[in-house]
PDB file of C-alpha atoms in Angstrom:
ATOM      1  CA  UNK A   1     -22.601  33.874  47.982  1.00 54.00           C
ATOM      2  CA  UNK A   2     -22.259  30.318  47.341  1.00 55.00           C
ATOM      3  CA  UNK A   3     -22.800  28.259  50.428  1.00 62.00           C
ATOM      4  CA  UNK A   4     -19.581  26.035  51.672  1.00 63.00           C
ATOM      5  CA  UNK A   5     -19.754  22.268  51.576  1.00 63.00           C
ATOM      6  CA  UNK A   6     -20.217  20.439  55.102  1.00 62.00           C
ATOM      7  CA  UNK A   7     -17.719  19.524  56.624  1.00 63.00           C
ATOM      8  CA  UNK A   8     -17.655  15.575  57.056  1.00 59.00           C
ATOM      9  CA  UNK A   9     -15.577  15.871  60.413  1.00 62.00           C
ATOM     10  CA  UNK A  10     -18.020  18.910  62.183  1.00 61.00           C
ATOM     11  CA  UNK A  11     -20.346  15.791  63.639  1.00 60.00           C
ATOM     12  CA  UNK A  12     -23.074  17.313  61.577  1.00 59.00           C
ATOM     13  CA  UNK A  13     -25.274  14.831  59.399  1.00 63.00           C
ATOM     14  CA  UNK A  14     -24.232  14.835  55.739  1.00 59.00           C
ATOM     15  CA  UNK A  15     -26.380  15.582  53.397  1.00 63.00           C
ATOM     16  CA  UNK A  16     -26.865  12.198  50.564  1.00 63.00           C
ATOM     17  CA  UNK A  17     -25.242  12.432  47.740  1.00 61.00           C
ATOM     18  CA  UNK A  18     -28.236  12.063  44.704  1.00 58.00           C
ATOM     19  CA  UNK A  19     -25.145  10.790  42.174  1.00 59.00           C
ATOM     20  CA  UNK A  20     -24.072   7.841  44.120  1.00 58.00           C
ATOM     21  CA  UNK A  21     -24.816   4.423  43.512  1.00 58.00           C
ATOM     22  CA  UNK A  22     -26.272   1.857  46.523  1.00 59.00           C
ATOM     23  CA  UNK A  23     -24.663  -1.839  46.357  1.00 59.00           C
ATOM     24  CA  UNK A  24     -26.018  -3.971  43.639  1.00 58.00           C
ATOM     25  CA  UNK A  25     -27.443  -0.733  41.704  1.00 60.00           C
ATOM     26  CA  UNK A  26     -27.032  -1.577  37.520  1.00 63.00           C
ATOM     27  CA  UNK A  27     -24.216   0.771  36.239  1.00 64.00           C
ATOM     28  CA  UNK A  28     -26.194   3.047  33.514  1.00 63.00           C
ATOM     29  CA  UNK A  29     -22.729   3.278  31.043  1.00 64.00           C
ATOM     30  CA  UNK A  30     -22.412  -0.909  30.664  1.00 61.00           C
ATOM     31  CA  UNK A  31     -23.927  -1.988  27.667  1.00 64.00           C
ATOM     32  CA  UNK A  32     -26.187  -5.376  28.290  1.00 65.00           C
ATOM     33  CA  UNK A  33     -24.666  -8.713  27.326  1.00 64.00           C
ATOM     34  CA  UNK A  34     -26.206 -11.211  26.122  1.00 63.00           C
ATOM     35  CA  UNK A  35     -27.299 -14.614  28.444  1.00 67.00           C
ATOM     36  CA  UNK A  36     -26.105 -17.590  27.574  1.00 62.00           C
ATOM     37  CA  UNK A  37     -29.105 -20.006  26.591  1.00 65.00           C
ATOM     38  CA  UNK A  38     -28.912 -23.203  28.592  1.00 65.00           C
ATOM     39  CA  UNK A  39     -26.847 -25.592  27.053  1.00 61.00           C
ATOM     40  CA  UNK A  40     -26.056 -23.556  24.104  1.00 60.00           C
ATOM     41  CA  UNK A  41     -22.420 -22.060  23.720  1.00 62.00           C
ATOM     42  CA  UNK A  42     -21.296 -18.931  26.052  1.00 58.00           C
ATOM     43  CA  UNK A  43     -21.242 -15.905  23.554  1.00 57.00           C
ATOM     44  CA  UNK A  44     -17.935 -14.392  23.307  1.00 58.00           C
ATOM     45  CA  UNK A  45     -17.364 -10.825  24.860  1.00 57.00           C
ATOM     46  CA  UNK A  46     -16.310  -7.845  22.449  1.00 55.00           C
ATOM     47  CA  UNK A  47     -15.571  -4.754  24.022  1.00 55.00           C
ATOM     48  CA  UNK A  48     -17.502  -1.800  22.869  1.00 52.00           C
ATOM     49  CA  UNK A  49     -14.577  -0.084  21.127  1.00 52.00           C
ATOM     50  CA  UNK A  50     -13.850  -2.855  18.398  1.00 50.00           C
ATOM     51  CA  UNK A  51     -14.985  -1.834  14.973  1.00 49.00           C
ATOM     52  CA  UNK A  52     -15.425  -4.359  11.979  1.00 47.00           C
ATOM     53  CA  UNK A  53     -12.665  -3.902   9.545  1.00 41.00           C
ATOM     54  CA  UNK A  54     -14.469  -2.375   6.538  1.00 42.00           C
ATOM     55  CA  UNK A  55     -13.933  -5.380   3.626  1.00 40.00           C
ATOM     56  CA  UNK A  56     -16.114  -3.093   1.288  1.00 37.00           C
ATOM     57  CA  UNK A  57     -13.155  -1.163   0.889  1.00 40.00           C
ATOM     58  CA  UNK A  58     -10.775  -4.283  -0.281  1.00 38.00           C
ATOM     59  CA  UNK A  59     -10.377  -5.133  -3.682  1.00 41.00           C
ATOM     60  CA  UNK A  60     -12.880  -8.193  -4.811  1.00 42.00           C
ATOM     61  CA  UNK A  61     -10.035 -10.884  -5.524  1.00 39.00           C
ATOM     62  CA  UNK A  62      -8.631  -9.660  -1.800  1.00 38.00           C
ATOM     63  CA  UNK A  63     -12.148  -9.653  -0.332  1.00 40.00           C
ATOM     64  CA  UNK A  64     -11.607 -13.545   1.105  1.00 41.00           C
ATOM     65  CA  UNK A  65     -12.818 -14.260   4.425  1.00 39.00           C
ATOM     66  CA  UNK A  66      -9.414 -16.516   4.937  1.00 39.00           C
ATOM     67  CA  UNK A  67      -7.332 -13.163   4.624  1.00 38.00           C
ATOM     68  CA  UNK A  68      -6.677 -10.798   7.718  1.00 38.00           C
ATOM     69  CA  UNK A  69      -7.062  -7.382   6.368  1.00 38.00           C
ATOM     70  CA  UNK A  70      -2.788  -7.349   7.156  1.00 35.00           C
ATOM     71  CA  UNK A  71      -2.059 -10.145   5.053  1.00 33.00           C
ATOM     72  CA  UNK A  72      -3.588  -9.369   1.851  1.00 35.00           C
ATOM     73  CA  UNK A  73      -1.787 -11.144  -1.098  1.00 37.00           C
ATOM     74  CA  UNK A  74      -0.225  -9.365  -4.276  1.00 41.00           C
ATOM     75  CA  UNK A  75      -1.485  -8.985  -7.792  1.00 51.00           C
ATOM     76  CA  UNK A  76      -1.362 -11.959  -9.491  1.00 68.00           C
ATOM     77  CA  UNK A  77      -1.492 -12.196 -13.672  1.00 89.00           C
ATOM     78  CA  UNK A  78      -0.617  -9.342 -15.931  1.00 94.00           C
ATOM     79  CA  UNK A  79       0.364  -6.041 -14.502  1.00 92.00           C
ATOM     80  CA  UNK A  80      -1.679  -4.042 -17.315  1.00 92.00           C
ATOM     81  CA  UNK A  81      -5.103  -5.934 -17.680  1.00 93.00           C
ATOM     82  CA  UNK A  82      -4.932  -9.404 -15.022  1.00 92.00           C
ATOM     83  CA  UNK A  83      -5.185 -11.711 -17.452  1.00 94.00           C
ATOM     84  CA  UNK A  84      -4.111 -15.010 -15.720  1.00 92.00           C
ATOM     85  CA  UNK A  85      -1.616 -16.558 -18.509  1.00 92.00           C
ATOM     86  CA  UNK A  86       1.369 -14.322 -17.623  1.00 94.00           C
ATOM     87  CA  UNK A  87       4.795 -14.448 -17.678  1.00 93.00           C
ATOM     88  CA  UNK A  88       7.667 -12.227 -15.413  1.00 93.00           C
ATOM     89  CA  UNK A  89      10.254 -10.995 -17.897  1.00 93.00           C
ATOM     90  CA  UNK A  90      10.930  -6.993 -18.686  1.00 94.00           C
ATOM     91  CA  UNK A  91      10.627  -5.147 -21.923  1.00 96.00           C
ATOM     92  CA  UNK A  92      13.564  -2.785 -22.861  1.00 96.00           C
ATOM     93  CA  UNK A  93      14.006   0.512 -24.527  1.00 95.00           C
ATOM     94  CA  UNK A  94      17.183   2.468 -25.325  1.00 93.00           C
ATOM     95  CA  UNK A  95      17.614   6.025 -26.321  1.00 92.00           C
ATOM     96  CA  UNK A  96      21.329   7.534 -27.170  1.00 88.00           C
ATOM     97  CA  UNK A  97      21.803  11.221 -28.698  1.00 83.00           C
ATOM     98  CA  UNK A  98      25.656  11.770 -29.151  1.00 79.00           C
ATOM     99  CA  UNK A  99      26.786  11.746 -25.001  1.00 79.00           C
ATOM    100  CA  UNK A 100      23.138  11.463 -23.553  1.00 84.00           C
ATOM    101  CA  UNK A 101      21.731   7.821 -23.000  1.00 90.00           C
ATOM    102  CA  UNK A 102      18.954   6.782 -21.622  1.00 91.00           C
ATOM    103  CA  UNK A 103      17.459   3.453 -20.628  1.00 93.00           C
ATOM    104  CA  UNK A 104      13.889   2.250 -20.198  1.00 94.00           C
ATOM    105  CA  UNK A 105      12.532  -1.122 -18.726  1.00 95.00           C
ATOM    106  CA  UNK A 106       9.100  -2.028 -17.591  1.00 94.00           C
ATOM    107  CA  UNK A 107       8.971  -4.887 -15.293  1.00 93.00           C
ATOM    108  CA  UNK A 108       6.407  -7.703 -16.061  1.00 91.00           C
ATOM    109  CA  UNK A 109       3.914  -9.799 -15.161  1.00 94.00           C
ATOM    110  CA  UNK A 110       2.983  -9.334 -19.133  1.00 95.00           C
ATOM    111  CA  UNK A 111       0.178 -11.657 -20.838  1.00 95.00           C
ATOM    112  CA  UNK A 112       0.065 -12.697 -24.439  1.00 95.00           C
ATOM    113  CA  UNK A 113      -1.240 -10.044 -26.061  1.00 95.00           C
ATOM    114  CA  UNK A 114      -0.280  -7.037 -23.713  1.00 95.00           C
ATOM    115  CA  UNK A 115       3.485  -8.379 -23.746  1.00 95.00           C
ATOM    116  CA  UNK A 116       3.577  -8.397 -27.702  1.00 96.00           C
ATOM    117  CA  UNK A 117       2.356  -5.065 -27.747  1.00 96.00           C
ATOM    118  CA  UNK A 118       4.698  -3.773 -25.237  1.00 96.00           C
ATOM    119  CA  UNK A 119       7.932  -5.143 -27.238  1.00 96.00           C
ATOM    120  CA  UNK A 120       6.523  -3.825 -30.719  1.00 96.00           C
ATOM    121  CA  UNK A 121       6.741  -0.441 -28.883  1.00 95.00           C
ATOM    122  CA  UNK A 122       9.772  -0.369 -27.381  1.00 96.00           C
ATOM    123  CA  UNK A 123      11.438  -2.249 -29.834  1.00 96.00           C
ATOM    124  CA  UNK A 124      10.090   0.345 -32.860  1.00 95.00           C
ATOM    125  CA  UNK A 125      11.548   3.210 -30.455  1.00 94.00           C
ATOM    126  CA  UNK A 126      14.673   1.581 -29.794  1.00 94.00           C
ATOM    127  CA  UNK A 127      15.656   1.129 -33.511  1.00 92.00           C
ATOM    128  CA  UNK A 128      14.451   5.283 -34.128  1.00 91.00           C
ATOM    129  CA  UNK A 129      16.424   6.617 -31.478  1.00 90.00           C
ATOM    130  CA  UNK A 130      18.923   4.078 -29.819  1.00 89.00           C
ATOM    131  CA  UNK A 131      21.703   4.551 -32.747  1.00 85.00           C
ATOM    132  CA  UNK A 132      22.652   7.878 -32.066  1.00 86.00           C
ATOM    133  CA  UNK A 133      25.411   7.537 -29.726  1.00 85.00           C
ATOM    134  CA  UNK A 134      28.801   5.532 -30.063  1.00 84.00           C
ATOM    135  CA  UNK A 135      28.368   3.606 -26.976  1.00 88.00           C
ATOM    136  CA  UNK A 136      24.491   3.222 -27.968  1.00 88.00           C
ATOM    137  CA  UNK A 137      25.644   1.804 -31.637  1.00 83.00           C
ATOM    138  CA  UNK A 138      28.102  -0.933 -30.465  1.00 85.00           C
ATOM    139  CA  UNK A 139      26.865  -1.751 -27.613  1.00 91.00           C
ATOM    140  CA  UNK A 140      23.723  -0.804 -25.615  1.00 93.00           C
ATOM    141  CA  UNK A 141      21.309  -1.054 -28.708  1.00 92.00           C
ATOM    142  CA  UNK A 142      22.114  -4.464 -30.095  1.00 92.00           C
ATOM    143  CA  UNK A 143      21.740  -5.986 -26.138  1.00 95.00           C
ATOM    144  CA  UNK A 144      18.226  -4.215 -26.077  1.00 96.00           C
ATOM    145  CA  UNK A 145      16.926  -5.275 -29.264  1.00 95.00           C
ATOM    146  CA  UNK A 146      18.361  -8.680 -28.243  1.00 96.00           C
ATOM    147  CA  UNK A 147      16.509  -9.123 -25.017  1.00 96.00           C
ATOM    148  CA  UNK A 148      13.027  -7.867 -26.358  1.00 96.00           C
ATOM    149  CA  UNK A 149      13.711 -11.048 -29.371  1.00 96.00           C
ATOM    150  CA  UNK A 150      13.520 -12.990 -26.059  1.00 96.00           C
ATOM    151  CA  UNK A 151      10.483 -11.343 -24.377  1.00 96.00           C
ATOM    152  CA  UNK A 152       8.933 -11.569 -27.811  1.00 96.00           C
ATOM    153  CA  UNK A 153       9.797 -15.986 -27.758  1.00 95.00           C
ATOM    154  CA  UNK A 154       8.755 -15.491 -24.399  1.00 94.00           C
ATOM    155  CA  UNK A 155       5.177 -13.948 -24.318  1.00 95.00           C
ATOM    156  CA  UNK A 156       4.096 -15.848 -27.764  1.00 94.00           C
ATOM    157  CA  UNK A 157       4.416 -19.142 -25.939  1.00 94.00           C
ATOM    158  CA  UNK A 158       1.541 -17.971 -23.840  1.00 94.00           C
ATOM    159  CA  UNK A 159      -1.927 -19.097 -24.301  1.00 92.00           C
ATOM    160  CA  UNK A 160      -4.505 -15.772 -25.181  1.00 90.00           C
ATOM    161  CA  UNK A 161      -6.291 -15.034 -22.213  1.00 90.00           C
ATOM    162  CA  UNK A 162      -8.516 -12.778 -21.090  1.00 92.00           C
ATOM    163  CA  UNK A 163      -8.426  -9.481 -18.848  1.00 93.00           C
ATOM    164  CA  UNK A 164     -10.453  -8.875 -15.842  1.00 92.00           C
ATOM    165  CA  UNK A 165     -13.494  -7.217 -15.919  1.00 92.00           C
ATOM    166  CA  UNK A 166     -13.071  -3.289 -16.059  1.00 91.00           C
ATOM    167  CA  UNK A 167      -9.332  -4.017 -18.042  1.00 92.00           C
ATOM    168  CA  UNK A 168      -8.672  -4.084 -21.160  1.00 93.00           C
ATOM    169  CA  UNK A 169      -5.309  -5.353 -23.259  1.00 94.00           C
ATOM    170  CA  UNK A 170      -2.947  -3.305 -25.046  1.00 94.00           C
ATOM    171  CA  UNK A 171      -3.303  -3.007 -28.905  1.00 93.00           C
ATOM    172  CA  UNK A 172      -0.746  -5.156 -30.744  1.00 92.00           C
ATOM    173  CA  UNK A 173      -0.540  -3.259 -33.870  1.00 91.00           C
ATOM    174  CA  UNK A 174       1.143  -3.416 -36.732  1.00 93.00           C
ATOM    175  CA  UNK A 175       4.465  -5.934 -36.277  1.00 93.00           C
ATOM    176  CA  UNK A 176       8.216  -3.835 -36.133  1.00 92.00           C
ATOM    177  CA  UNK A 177       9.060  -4.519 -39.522  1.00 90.00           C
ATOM    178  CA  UNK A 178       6.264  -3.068 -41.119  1.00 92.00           C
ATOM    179  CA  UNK A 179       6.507   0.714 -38.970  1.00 92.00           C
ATOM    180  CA  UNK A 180       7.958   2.931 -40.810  1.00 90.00           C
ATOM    181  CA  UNK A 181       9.835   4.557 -37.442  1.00 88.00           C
ATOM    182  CA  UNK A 182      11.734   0.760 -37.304  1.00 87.00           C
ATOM    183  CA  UNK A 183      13.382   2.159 -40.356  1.00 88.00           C
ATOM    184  CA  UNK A 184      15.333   5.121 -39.442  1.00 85.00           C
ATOM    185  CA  UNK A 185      17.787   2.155 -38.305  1.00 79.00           C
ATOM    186  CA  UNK A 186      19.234   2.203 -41.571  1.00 84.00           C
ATOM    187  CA  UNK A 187      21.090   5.208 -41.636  1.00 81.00           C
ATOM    188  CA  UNK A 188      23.302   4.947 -38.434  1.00 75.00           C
ATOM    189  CA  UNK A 189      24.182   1.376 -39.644  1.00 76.00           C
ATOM    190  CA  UNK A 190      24.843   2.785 -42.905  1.00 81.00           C
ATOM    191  CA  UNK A 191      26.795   4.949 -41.654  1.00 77.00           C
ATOM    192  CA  UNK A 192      28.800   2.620 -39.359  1.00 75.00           C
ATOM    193  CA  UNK A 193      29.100   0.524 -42.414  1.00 80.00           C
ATOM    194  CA  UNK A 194      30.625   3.519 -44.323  1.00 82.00           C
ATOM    195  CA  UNK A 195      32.773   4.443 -41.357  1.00 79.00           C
ATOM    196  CA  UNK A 196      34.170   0.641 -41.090  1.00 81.00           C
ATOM    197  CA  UNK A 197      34.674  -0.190 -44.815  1.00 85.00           C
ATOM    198  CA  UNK A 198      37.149   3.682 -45.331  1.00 83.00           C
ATOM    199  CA  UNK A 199      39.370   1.829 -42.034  1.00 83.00           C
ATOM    200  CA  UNK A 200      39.865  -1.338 -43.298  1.00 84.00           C
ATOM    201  CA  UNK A 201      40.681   0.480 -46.792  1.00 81.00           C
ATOM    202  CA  UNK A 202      43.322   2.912 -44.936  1.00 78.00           C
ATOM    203  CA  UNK A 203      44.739   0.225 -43.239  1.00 80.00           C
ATOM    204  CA  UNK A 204      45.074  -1.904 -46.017  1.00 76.00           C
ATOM    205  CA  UNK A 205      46.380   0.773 -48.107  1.00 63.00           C
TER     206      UNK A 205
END
């Protein structure tokens, strides 16, 4: 059987307790601070929980000591390789098959070279597969291959730059008019052409 603690009230001595601490003992779980030197500056206090915020783990053009690790600033230059020369204006794509459209954008920062390329792509697949739809052959197709003639003015007023190490820039290629894809235009405006000379010749009639 266990024996029963004393009873503080009985009048019988009490036994000293081994754990406890006498006034002015040093308390084993406080870490030492450092002294200040004698007419040097009083070192700051940091508790023991506060961690350094990792930088390593930052991106190297965030890494900058002047930046909390909340306020880190956006990506600057072009959104596919960071060259610097860039300019903020969307390439467009349109695809329309009889009742089913479909529109593509991708949102810039574009440089020189990567915003070329872009526009020779979407362009070349807008002319292949943008005619195929009424809506898509009066309308949506002609205001797509409209605005990339802008983003193409656009990005070729930009000076060449180049990426940032690790990127590279899209592939220009071959210009629109000389893929063959760009070609497959002909037919649905042929067509429309067709279609437009028979109702002026009915009406006319």
């Amino acid at each position: 059987m266990s024996t029963p603690p004393p009873n503080p009230y009985s009048g019988a001595p009490v036994p000293p307790n081994p754990y406890a601490q006498g006034p002015g003992a040093p308390n084993p779980y406080v870490q030492p601070q450092p002294q200040p030197q004698p007419g040097g500056p009083v070192p700051a206090q940091q508790s023991p929980y506060a961690q350094p915020y990792p930088q390593q783990q930052l991106h190297p053009q965030y890494a900058h000591p002047q930046h909390p690790p909340y306020l880190v600033p956006g990506p600057t230059g072009c959104r596919n390789c960071g060259a610097p020369e860039a300019v903020n204006f969307a390439v467009r794509a349109h695809v329309g098959v009889l009742v089913v459209m479909r529109f593509h954008r991708l949102d810039g920062p574009f440089c020189r070279r990567c915003g070329r390329a872009l526009v020779r792509i979407m362009t070349t697949k807008t002319l292949c597969q943008g005619w195929w739809s009424p809506l898509s052959l009066v309308l949506f197709t002609p205001f797509t291959l409209f605005w990339n003639l802008i983003a193409a003015a656009r990005f070729a007023k930009l000076e060449p730059s180049d990426p940032t190490p690790g990127r590279q820039q899209l592939d220009e290629g071959q210009p629109v008019h000389a893929r063959p894809l760009a070609y497959v235009a002909i037919v649905p405006l042929l067509w429309a052409v067709w279609v437009i000379t028979n109702i002026i010749a009915d009406v006319s009639g």
